[in-house]
Amino acid sequence: MPLACTLNSPAPSSPDTILHDVFGYSAFRGAQAEIVDHVIAGGDALVLMPTGGGKSLCFQVPAIARHRRDQGVAVVVSPLIALMHDQVGALEEAGVHAAFLNSSLTLDEVQRIEREMMGGRLVLLYVAPERLTTPRMLAQLDSLEERGLLSLFAIDEAHCVSQWGHDFREDYLALNVLHERYPGVPRIALTATADDLTRADIITRLALEDARVFISSFDRPNIRYGVVEKDDARKQLLRFIQDEHEGDAGIVYCQSRKKVDETAAWLSGEGLTALAYHAGLGADVRRRHQDRFLREESIVMVATIAFGMGIDKPDVRFVAHLDLPKNIEAYYQETGRAGRDGQPADAWMAYGLADVVNQRRMIDESPANEEFKRNQRGKLDALLTLAEAHDCRRVRLLAYFGEASERCAAYQNACDNCLQPPATWDATEAARKALSCIYRFHQQGGQRYGAGHLIDVLRGKTTEKVEQRNHQSLSTFGIGADVSEAQWRVVLRQLIALGYLQTEGEYNTLELTSTARDVLKGDVQMLLREQSEAPKRGGGGRAGKTAARGARSKDKAPPIPLDTEGTARFEALKAWRAEVAREHNLPAYIVFHDAALAEMAQAMPDSLDALGQISGVGAKKLEAYGREILRVLGN
Ligand code: ADP
Ligand code: ZN
């Protein structure tokens, strides 16, 4: 290519040109530019980036660049057949020739796509791993490779290859064939799973030893983390949604299918549009609910962990946990589904003594071997420490993944503890009293009791049971009358969470562990958060939003503050977008993100050129929709 040409206008296959013309974005984020260059040049890469970090562009831009250099088709391996349609739709909207092959297609459609692929005309082909490794597909890939038309492999959700991960898929193991069979074709594996064990596993199992590893910060600065003491969790949840997220889309995680169904029904009764999702529902119900969640606004999805992987809806404004997740990895993954678009979002969790007891019991009663259980307990403990923390939760979360950080800065959507540092009280003495009371029970007759009875004895309450057991004669009777019942529950929860106490049997009776002695001896200081009467509202996080929204409107607020006319333009654009989305059978955010519409409503571009400057408006969308948008804006 002549030098003059490169100087005047960048080559059509340059990453910057593609980013701008195809996706309508002005700059790469973080490591994206480096990753893209590395893969275009033919290198292998392992990309660890949080949800919302922008992983898709890391393989889409190289795929387009290499296609424009006549290097053919990129093959994207994705476990989520149900979401391929939308991902491909998004690319086609941006003018990129893409397709997927999965079991939902007719024979005719498959043949048409195969022709496009074999002719090297497709830019990206999405397939599930089990399909990729069929003899038929491999023969087709062989032929493409012989003709130099296999541009790259992208392995999305790469943690599925790891048994340590939470989404292990047998089919992913067969993907090492790619390296053996096509050593010359660059491979890029991507995941948002952060822990070391899974990383190492991905590298060995996918033979990525020579790949460059790109690790981004796992901080999600737009997510506000918060934990509330469980009181009446459903009501607390409802209040949280009504106060902070009216009209927003969100996900509520519960542990059991039954609780999912009940919670969804209850929220619906309270006037929200809540849908249920769990593995016990028929495939068609699940698909319908997922589609509605993706395509409509303001849906609250109440779900087990069966829901969520690969859901790339950008405007999920909150993720709530009504039950404690299994560990920090799960908490991070699940909360990470909020705020992919970078706008403020909430990770909210209600947490209480029963959660600790239940999670412990689930581990104890699982059929797994002792080593596995020990590992699970350790992970649960780390999460409990995060839940009980009275310092910055973000710092603790990131520290768990080996990342050092500062407490929430002002620009961040700070965690609850940074927004409102909780008052603490020294519970060291109380903890000793509780443990010695249990010790006395033990001495007196070897009997074990649950938290309720223990608290009665500590507070000096003469109940029937106390009298029957003659517990008013114990030296510990009434020694904790100055501590409220609620405070006692927190103390006990902490003692269980920290492993000084364990619960047993169907009545959750309390028993000392071997480390309890450290507390009794006074070697352990326990600082606990003061019980707040009612969770305080707002805390400063949402002030701007509430103001912009005005009086209890049911509509979702625009992502940037707009005046009345601006908001009207935003709503008009949304109505227009809804039409287009319906016609194309795609979620609205694939046509344009809310942020792009809001920017249009604010900037009021009066020409196609001006409209093209707006982030998210690429050449194809400008051509397809530009005139209509200008018309909607009143030009
Ligand atoms: P991930 O797959 O890592 O969760 P996505 O690829 O879905 O993240 O990207 C998250 C959002 O950020 C998407 O809406 C995407 O369009 C947007 N995005 C990604 N990279 C950029 C960029 N360089 N400039 C502007 N927006 C971007
Ligand atoms: Zn913080």
XYZ file of C-alpha atoms and ligand atoms in Angstrom:
663
model
C 0.000 0.000 0.000
C 1.444 3.424 -0.946
C 2.630 5.428 2.018
C 0.634 8.516 1.061
C -2.566 6.587 1.294
C -1.856 5.372 4.838
C -1.013 8.881 5.910
C -4.096 10.549 4.518
C -6.692 8.015 5.432
C -6.068 5.004 7.578
C -6.394 1.632 5.892
C -9.924 0.236 5.960
C -8.620 -2.689 7.962
C -7.011 -0.579 10.687
C -8.518 -1.173 14.121
C -9.311 2.500 14.639
C -11.186 2.750 11.369
C -13.202 -0.342 12.208
C -13.958 0.859 15.719
C -15.200 4.146 14.388
C -16.942 3.161 11.173
C -18.502 -0.114 12.231
C -19.216 0.412 15.922
C -19.377 4.180 16.064
C -16.993 4.423 19.035
C -14.208 6.943 19.264
C -11.548 5.117 21.295
C -10.617 1.677 22.523
C -10.928 1.063 26.224
C -8.187 -0.202 28.496
C -6.320 -3.113 26.997
C -8.634 -3.473 23.991
C -6.266 -1.766 21.537
C -3.325 -3.930 22.550
C -5.334 -7.124 22.424
C -6.765 -6.276 19.038
C -3.316 -5.534 17.565
C -1.895 -8.714 19.009
C -4.624 -10.918 17.525
C -4.657 -9.177 14.154
C -0.935 -9.886 13.950
C -1.681 -13.568 14.478
C -0.948 -13.976 18.196
C -2.861 -16.106 20.681
C -4.415 -14.350 23.653
C -6.130 -15.072 26.922
C -8.288 -12.120 27.917
C -9.492 -11.726 31.498
C -11.803 -8.782 31.680
C -14.791 -8.110 33.883
C -18.303 -8.235 32.552
C -19.039 -5.034 30.723
C -15.335 -4.482 30.106
C -15.768 -4.825 26.355
C -14.606 -8.329 25.522
C -16.656 -8.683 22.348
C -14.724 -6.008 20.483
C -11.492 -7.832 21.325
C -12.355 -10.550 18.840
C -14.869 -8.774 16.618
C -12.476 -6.045 15.514
C -9.683 -8.530 14.666
C -12.214 -10.699 12.832
C -13.283 -7.735 10.697
C -9.709 -6.580 10.143
C -8.503 -9.996 9.071
C -11.552 -10.468 6.854
C -10.802 -7.176 5.152
C -7.308 -8.534 4.532
C -8.847 -11.562 2.795
C -8.204 -13.885 5.687
C -11.727 -15.219 5.720
C -13.991 -16.341 8.515
C -13.625 -16.058 12.287
C -15.193 -18.844 14.301
C -16.646 -17.859 17.669
C -17.277 -20.634 20.162
C -20.034 -19.734 22.588
C -21.944 -21.998 24.960
C -25.128 -20.006 24.749
C -27.193 -21.140 21.830
C -30.158 -19.123 23.060
C -28.210 -15.871 22.792
C -26.495 -16.397 19.446
C -29.425 -14.979 17.549
C -29.151 -11.622 19.301
C -25.355 -11.461 19.099
C -25.462 -12.085 15.374
C -28.323 -9.626 15.033
C -26.191 -6.942 16.666
C -23.373 -7.545 14.190
C -25.685 -7.520 11.191
C -27.186 -4.250 12.474
C -23.672 -2.845 12.416
C -23.211 -4.083 8.866
C -21.000 -7.064 9.662
C -21.860 -10.278 7.862
C -22.289 -12.844 10.640
C -24.274 -16.008 11.295
C -24.727 -18.790 13.781
C -25.109 -22.509 13.375
C -27.224 -24.251 15.955
C -30.041 -26.715 16.322
C -32.740 -24.071 15.922
C -32.090 -23.699 12.179
C -33.818 -25.464 9.293
C -31.788 -27.519 6.833
C -32.183 -24.796 4.219
C -30.836 -22.161 6.548
C -27.891 -24.351 7.520
C -27.019 -24.925 3.886
C -27.212 -21.241 3.069
C -24.927 -20.356 5.975
C -22.492 -23.113 5.080
C -22.259 -21.732 1.556
C -21.491 -18.266 2.930
C -18.889 -19.747 5.226
C -17.184 -21.950 2.636
C -17.031 -19.037 0.218
C -15.192 -17.046 2.895
C -17.855 -14.347 2.766
C -18.916 -14.598 6.393
C -16.942 -12.425 8.777
C -17.969 -14.239 11.961
C -19.592 -17.584 12.545
C -20.950 -18.437 16.013
C -21.113 -22.105 16.977
C -21.606 -24.143 20.105
C -18.600 -26.269 21.120
C -20.349 -29.575 20.509
C -21.042 -28.572 16.934
C -17.568 -27.270 16.283
C -15.976 -30.620 16.987
C -18.254 -32.698 14.745
C -16.484 -34.427 11.818
C -18.543 -32.423 9.338
C -17.598 -29.078 10.817
C -13.953 -30.022 11.191
C -13.816 -31.082 7.533
C -15.237 -27.697 6.571
C -12.705 -25.907 8.736
C -9.915 -27.998 7.158
C -10.990 -26.811 3.754
C -11.154 -23.193 4.873
C -7.737 -23.411 6.445
C -6.167 -24.943 3.343
C -7.389 -21.955 1.399
C -6.214 -19.476 4.036
C -9.774 -18.529 4.918
C -9.848 -19.349 8.610
C -9.079 -16.011 10.222
C -9.217 -16.793 13.948
C -10.923 -18.716 16.731
C -12.548 -16.874 19.602
C -13.459 -18.976 22.623
C -15.978 -17.034 24.643
C -16.807 -17.877 28.270
C -13.543 -19.802 28.332
C -13.940 -20.647 32.022
C -16.455 -23.297 30.915
C -13.422 -25.494 30.232
C -12.518 -25.556 33.914
C -13.942 -27.938 36.453
C -13.118 -25.376 39.093
C -15.327 -22.833 37.438
C -19.028 -22.549 38.061
C -20.143 -23.365 34.526
C -18.117 -26.393 33.547
C -19.075 -27.842 30.142
C -17.767 -31.198 29.068
C -17.848 -30.063 25.420
C -15.309 -27.359 26.058
C -12.628 -29.949 26.789
C -12.662 -31.036 23.149
C -11.623 -27.544 22.074
C -7.945 -28.352 22.490
C -8.318 -29.940 19.047
C -8.185 -26.412 17.603
C -4.611 -25.931 18.643
C -3.503 -29.361 17.429
C -5.307 -29.191 14.130
C -4.862 -25.516 13.225
C -1.669 -24.356 14.914
C -1.345 -21.447 12.517
C -4.737 -19.904 13.278
C -4.751 -17.347 16.115
C -6.920 -18.149 19.108
C -8.338 -15.721 21.621
C -9.996 -17.065 24.766
C -12.079 -14.716 26.894
C -13.612 -14.862 30.343
C -14.795 -12.683 33.176
C -13.867 -15.273 35.779
C -11.073 -13.951 37.844
C -9.633 -16.583 40.161
C -6.156 -18.055 39.686
C -7.189 -21.674 39.675
C -9.584 -21.197 36.782
C -7.052 -19.123 34.865
C -4.396 -21.794 35.142
C -6.905 -24.436 34.127
C -7.927 -22.531 30.997
C -4.315 -22.236 29.919
C -3.548 -25.939 30.248
C -6.797 -27.291 28.924
C -6.881 -25.050 25.876
C -3.116 -25.331 25.320
C -2.644 -21.585 25.625
C 0.801 -21.786 27.203
C 2.228 -19.512 24.534
C -0.660 -17.072 24.524
C -0.260 -13.555 25.811
C -2.365 -13.052 28.901
C -4.201 -9.762 29.274
C -5.572 -9.151 32.744
C -7.740 -6.102 33.326
C -8.686 -4.627 36.621
C -11.745 -6.395 37.914
C -13.141 -3.288 39.494
C -16.627 -2.310 38.376
C -16.604 1.332 39.425
C -20.223 1.933 38.457
C -21.562 -0.772 40.749
C -22.546 0.191 44.265
C -22.210 -2.726 46.652
C -24.517 -2.946 49.637
C -25.580 -5.520 52.210
C -28.544 -5.128 54.540
C -29.383 -7.109 57.654
C -32.246 -9.445 56.886
C -35.349 -8.411 58.695
C -38.261 -9.131 56.419
C -36.243 -9.697 53.295
C -39.048 -9.594 50.740
C -40.338 -6.295 52.067
C -36.820 -4.910 52.224
C -36.360 -5.906 48.606
C -39.615 -4.300 47.557
C -38.715 -1.094 49.355
C -35.286 -1.085 47.724
C -36.801 -1.506 44.259
C -39.516 1.069 44.844
C -37.180 3.628 46.351
C -34.219 3.242 44.079
C -35.202 1.370 40.967
C -38.730 1.999 39.945
C -39.147 1.132 36.282
C -35.692 -0.425 36.074
C -34.747 -3.864 34.872
C -33.136 -6.047 37.514
C -32.357 -9.585 38.581
C -33.271 -11.082 41.958
C -31.404 -14.248 42.881
C -32.906 -16.830 45.230
C -31.538 -20.186 46.188
C -34.464 -22.503 45.558
C -36.945 -22.857 42.742
C -39.779 -22.667 45.214
C -38.561 -19.380 46.584
C -38.125 -18.052 43.052
C -41.748 -18.853 42.233
C -43.050 -17.417 45.482
C -40.992 -14.248 45.263
C -41.944 -13.593 41.641
C -45.619 -14.066 42.470
C -45.368 -11.814 45.499
C -43.575 -9.016 43.636
C -46.147 -9.251 40.848
C -48.866 -8.886 43.458
C -47.130 -5.723 44.590
C -47.431 -4.250 41.116
C -44.040 -5.039 39.597
C -43.567 -6.984 36.389
C -41.695 -9.922 37.865
C -40.961 -13.168 36.009
C -39.531 -16.435 37.277
C -36.629 -18.365 35.827
C -35.229 -21.681 37.006
C -34.338 -25.089 35.650
C -37.669 -26.542 36.796
C -39.607 -24.488 34.258
C -40.200 -25.801 30.759
C -37.769 -24.742 28.044
C -40.410 -22.675 26.288
C -41.353 -20.784 29.469
C -37.707 -20.065 30.167
C -37.148 -18.831 26.641
C -40.240 -16.655 26.786
C -39.238 -15.116 30.088
C -35.682 -14.532 28.937
C -36.921 -12.913 25.720
C -39.225 -10.637 27.643
C -36.433 -9.672 30.003
C -34.188 -8.798 27.063
C -36.817 -7.134 24.931
C -38.982 -5.241 27.396
C -38.035 -2.591 29.874
C -38.708 -2.743 33.577
C -38.787 -6.513 33.982
C -37.598 -7.927 37.290
C -36.284 -11.431 36.719
C -36.483 -13.583 39.841
C -34.155 -16.496 39.252
C -31.902 -19.220 40.503
C -28.312 -19.167 39.316
C -29.548 -21.017 36.210
C -30.151 -17.547 34.807
C -27.591 -15.091 33.712
C -24.501 -16.364 31.975
C -24.037 -14.504 28.730
C -27.016 -12.241 29.271
C -25.583 -9.127 27.702
C -28.470 -6.787 28.389
C -26.556 -3.583 29.050
C -29.070 -1.782 31.254
C -29.704 -4.185 34.125
C -29.805 -1.592 36.900
C -29.700 -3.878 39.914
C -28.865 -7.390 40.984
C -30.357 -8.402 44.321
C -29.592 -11.460 46.414
C -32.309 -12.699 48.731
C -30.088 -15.613 49.697
C -26.382 -15.760 50.205
C -24.493 -16.945 47.120
C -22.083 -19.870 47.458
C -18.872 -17.885 47.425
C -17.277 -14.639 46.302
C -16.718 -15.850 42.753
C -20.443 -16.464 42.384
C -21.301 -13.159 44.057
C -18.973 -11.307 41.711
C -20.300 -13.062 38.593
C -23.913 -12.546 39.528
C -23.632 -8.936 40.625
C -21.471 -8.297 37.562
C -24.545 -8.628 35.377
C -25.629 -5.190 36.543
C -24.518 -2.068 34.729
C -22.712 -3.409 31.671
C -23.360 -0.049 30.058
C -21.192 1.683 32.645
C -24.112 3.597 34.159
C -24.698 3.458 37.934
C -26.075 0.131 39.119
C -26.676 -1.623 42.432
C -25.539 -4.914 43.896
C -27.863 -5.407 46.842
C -27.938 -8.300 49.268
C -30.046 -9.166 52.281
C -28.199 -11.353 54.713
C -28.945 -12.982 58.052
C -28.098 -15.755 60.463
C -30.176 -18.343 58.613
C -28.089 -17.795 55.464
C -24.936 -18.743 57.264
C -26.529 -21.810 58.773
C -28.098 -22.944 55.478
C -24.970 -22.552 53.412
C -22.905 -24.378 56.003
C -25.405 -27.202 56.108
C -25.527 -27.509 52.338
C -21.803 -28.056 52.300
C -21.864 -30.491 55.220
C -24.622 -32.566 53.713
C -23.300 -32.633 50.165
C -21.953 -35.984 48.972
C -18.605 -34.453 47.980
C -15.336 -35.596 49.519
C -13.766 -33.934 52.552
C -11.152 -31.996 50.622
C -13.765 -30.470 48.368
C -15.914 -29.576 51.359
C -13.009 -27.943 53.113
C -12.378 -25.870 50.011
C -16.065 -24.882 49.842
C -16.111 -23.903 53.513
C -13.076 -21.712 53.044
C -14.744 -19.958 50.149
C -17.959 -19.481 52.074
C -16.016 -17.990 54.979
C -14.448 -15.445 52.666
C -17.880 -14.372 51.495
C -19.171 -14.153 55.069
C -16.297 -11.884 55.931
C -17.280 -9.668 53.026
C -20.908 -9.628 54.162
C -19.970 -8.790 57.751
C -17.385 -6.179 56.781
C -17.658 -2.666 58.114
C -14.945 -1.293 55.886
C -14.850 -0.887 52.098
C -16.505 -3.835 50.374
C -14.923 -3.017 47.022
C -11.452 -3.270 48.526
C -12.305 -6.639 50.056
C -13.883 -7.936 46.878
C -10.898 -7.001 44.746
C -8.429 -8.222 47.363
C -10.043 -11.627 47.134
C -9.062 -11.707 43.473
C -5.553 -10.596 44.325
C -6.042 -6.999 43.271
C -4.967 -4.187 45.560
C -7.191 -1.116 45.569
C -8.113 1.988 47.485
C -11.409 2.455 49.265
C -14.223 3.738 47.034
C -13.277 7.067 45.564
C -15.692 9.906 45.124
C -16.059 9.256 41.394
C -17.104 5.715 42.052
C -20.540 4.577 42.906
C -19.268 3.908 46.396
C -20.200 0.911 48.519
C -22.613 1.243 51.440
C -19.822 1.247 54.009
C -17.926 4.053 52.274
C -21.067 6.101 51.724
C -22.108 5.737 55.324
C -19.407 4.306 57.559
C -21.303 2.118 60.016
C -20.977 2.614 63.732
C -19.292 -0.323 65.395
C -19.294 -1.698 68.913
C -16.791 -3.893 70.683
C -18.400 -7.303 71.013
C -15.357 -9.102 72.387
C -16.839 -9.441 75.855
C -20.253 -10.454 74.556
C -18.697 -13.134 72.393
C -16.871 -14.578 75.386
C -20.069 -14.623 77.409
C -21.941 -16.474 74.678
C -19.259 -19.090 74.263
C -18.853 -19.646 77.980
C -22.594 -20.063 78.338
C -22.518 -22.815 75.730
C -19.607 -24.326 77.613
C -21.702 -24.344 80.814
C -24.589 -26.086 79.012
C -22.094 -28.682 78.028
C -20.720 -29.105 81.536
C -24.155 -29.325 83.046
C -25.438 -32.232 81.017
C -23.856 -32.361 77.609
C -26.991 -30.953 76.014
C -26.887 -28.593 73.057
C -29.306 -25.754 72.436
C -30.197 -23.382 69.640
C -29.678 -19.633 69.427
C -33.104 -18.733 70.888
C -32.615 -20.541 74.171
C -29.026 -19.383 74.502
C -30.098 -15.761 74.116
C -32.861 -16.235 76.706
C -30.332 -17.544 79.210
C -27.812 -14.800 78.464
C -30.493 -12.145 78.835
C -31.827 -13.748 82.011
C -35.276 -14.579 80.726
C -37.100 -17.176 82.815
C -38.910 -19.233 80.216
C -40.490 -22.617 80.660
C -37.493 -24.254 79.046
C -35.092 -22.340 81.290
C -36.930 -23.595 84.350
C -37.184 -27.149 83.105
C -33.434 -27.280 82.565
C -32.697 -25.296 85.696
C -30.643 -22.911 83.640
C -31.360 -19.954 85.906
C -28.817 -21.563 88.237
C -26.016 -21.264 85.695
C -23.353 -18.645 86.413
C -23.931 -17.284 82.936
C -27.659 -16.700 83.470
C -28.411 -13.050 82.842
C -24.817 -11.970 82.239
C -25.766 -10.478 78.869
C -28.884 -8.532 79.769
C -27.292 -5.317 78.480
C -27.090 -6.652 74.941
C -30.316 -6.637 72.914
C -31.683 -9.773 71.364
C -30.980 -8.429 67.869
C -27.387 -7.690 68.840
C -27.013 -11.183 70.239
C -28.114 -12.615 66.924
C -25.414 -10.659 65.149
C -22.817 -11.812 67.663
C -23.822 -15.432 67.163
C -23.887 -15.041 63.411
C -20.389 -13.611 63.491
C -19.173 -16.402 65.706
C -20.593 -18.925 63.261
C -19.336 -16.997 60.254
C -15.854 -16.830 61.733
C -15.890 -20.511 62.608
C -15.875 -20.319 66.438
C -19.285 -21.901 66.589
C -20.956 -24.491 64.455
C -24.551 -25.546 64.136
C -25.783 -29.099 64.213
C -28.835 -31.090 63.260
C -32.333 -30.077 62.350
C -32.673 -27.639 65.286
C -29.405 -25.882 64.474
C -28.057 -26.421 67.964
C -24.847 -24.604 68.734
C -21.538 -26.218 69.459
C -18.080 -24.838 70.183
C -15.339 -25.518 67.663
C -11.691 -26.078 68.481
C -10.881 -22.422 67.865
C -13.497 -21.175 70.348
C -10.814 -21.274 73.019
C -9.069 -18.291 71.379
C -12.166 -16.192 71.967
C -12.653 -17.476 75.505
C -9.062 -16.609 76.328
C -9.648 -13.103 75.030
C -7.176 -13.441 72.140
C -9.729 -12.403 69.558
C -11.120 -8.921 69.324
C -14.524 -8.642 67.711
C -15.717 -5.370 66.305
C -19.269 -5.570 64.988
C -21.359 -3.229 62.986
C -24.051 -1.506 65.032
C -27.513 -2.750 64.131
C -29.214 -0.017 62.209
C -32.909 0.210 62.988
C -34.064 0.490 59.415
C -31.823 0.522 56.380
C -31.229 4.154 55.591
C -32.370 5.386 52.255
C -30.426 6.824 49.386
C -27.133 7.563 50.978
C -26.319 9.970 48.165
C -25.899 7.384 45.445
C -28.956 8.150 43.433
C -29.607 11.814 44.097
C -29.132 12.923 40.499
C -31.301 10.189 39.175
C -34.217 10.821 41.464
C -34.151 14.489 40.593
C -34.086 13.795 36.882
C -36.921 11.353 37.179
C -39.381 13.604 38.882
C -42.404 12.486 40.797
C -42.835 8.720 40.774
C -42.995 8.302 37.049
C -43.193 4.682 35.971
C -40.886 5.375 33.049
C -37.292 4.480 33.164
C -35.197 7.595 33.570
C -32.793 8.626 30.793
C -29.185 7.744 31.593
C -28.145 11.405 31.553
C -30.113 14.266 33.067
C -32.320 15.865 30.423
C -34.708 18.787 30.645
C -38.405 18.313 29.906
C -38.093 18.742 26.134
C -34.993 16.579 26.101
C -36.848 13.860 27.952
C -39.711 14.104 25.474
C -37.253 13.681 22.592
C -35.683 10.729 24.399
C -39.093 9.100 24.791
C -39.906 9.737 21.124
C -36.636 8.125 20.089
C -37.374 5.166 22.318
C -40.796 4.718 20.744
C -39.205 4.801 17.303
C -36.544 2.306 18.429
C -39.208 -0.054 19.780
C -40.782 -0.194 16.311
C -37.483 -1.004 14.648
C -36.644 -3.627 17.262
C -40.005 -5.301 16.757
C -39.607 -5.353 12.984
C -36.145 -6.876 13.249
C -37.073 -9.202 16.101
C -34.212 -7.930 18.253
C -33.931 -6.432 21.731
C -34.134 -2.657 21.560
C -30.636 -2.117 22.974
C -29.172 -3.837 19.927
C -30.629 -1.156 17.677
C -29.242 1.607 19.926
C -28.309 1.779 23.588
C -30.256 4.148 25.823
C -27.056 6.159 26.205
C -26.894 6.793 22.453
C -30.547 7.883 22.329
C -30.064 10.171 25.312
C -27.030 11.745 23.685
C -29.081 12.338 20.532
C -31.901 13.878 22.559
C -29.425 16.176 24.245
C -27.190 17.139 21.305
C -30.064 17.417 18.794
C -27.904 16.798 15.724
C -29.325 18.487 12.629
C -27.330 16.668 9.972
C -26.197 13.148 9.228
C -22.627 14.235 9.858
C -23.466 15.539 13.296
C -25.484 12.424 14.102
C -22.536 10.255 13.054
C -20.452 11.848 15.819
C -22.597 10.323 18.508
C -21.106 7.329 20.289
C -22.644 4.113 19.056
C -23.665 5.416 15.624
C -21.595 3.553 13.046
C -21.713 3.969 9.269
C -24.295 1.250 8.663
C -26.709 2.498 11.308
C -26.275 6.050 10.101
C -27.196 4.976 6.606
C -30.079 2.775 7.706
C -31.629 4.997 10.361
C -30.050 8.446 10.119
C -32.821 10.185 8.236
C -35.562 8.739 10.404
C -33.757 9.780 13.564
C -33.366 13.316 12.281
C -37.073 13.308 11.486
C -37.982 12.060 14.985
C -35.802 14.841 16.367
C -37.892 17.319 14.398
C -35.497 18.185 11.583
P -18.267 -7.951 28.003
O -18.498 -8.989 26.928
O -16.854 -7.815 28.391
O -19.171 -8.122 29.172
P -19.274 -6.184 26.036
O -18.398 -6.598 24.941
O -20.695 -6.653 26.020
O -18.633 -6.550 27.422
O -19.221 -4.603 26.173
C -19.932 -3.929 27.159
C -20.511 -2.647 26.591
O -19.491 -1.688 26.371
C -21.181 -2.882 25.264
O -22.372 -2.175 25.273
C -20.205 -2.322 24.253
O -20.842 -1.867 23.105
C -19.537 -1.214 25.033
N -18.160 -0.960 24.598
C -17.172 -1.863 24.512
N -16.034 -1.290 24.091
C -16.302 0.016 23.910
C -15.529 1.156 23.487
N -14.237 1.055 23.160
N -16.154 2.345 23.427
C -17.462 2.463 23.764
N -18.232 1.448 24.163
C -17.672 0.236 24.237
Zn -16.191 1.187 49.510
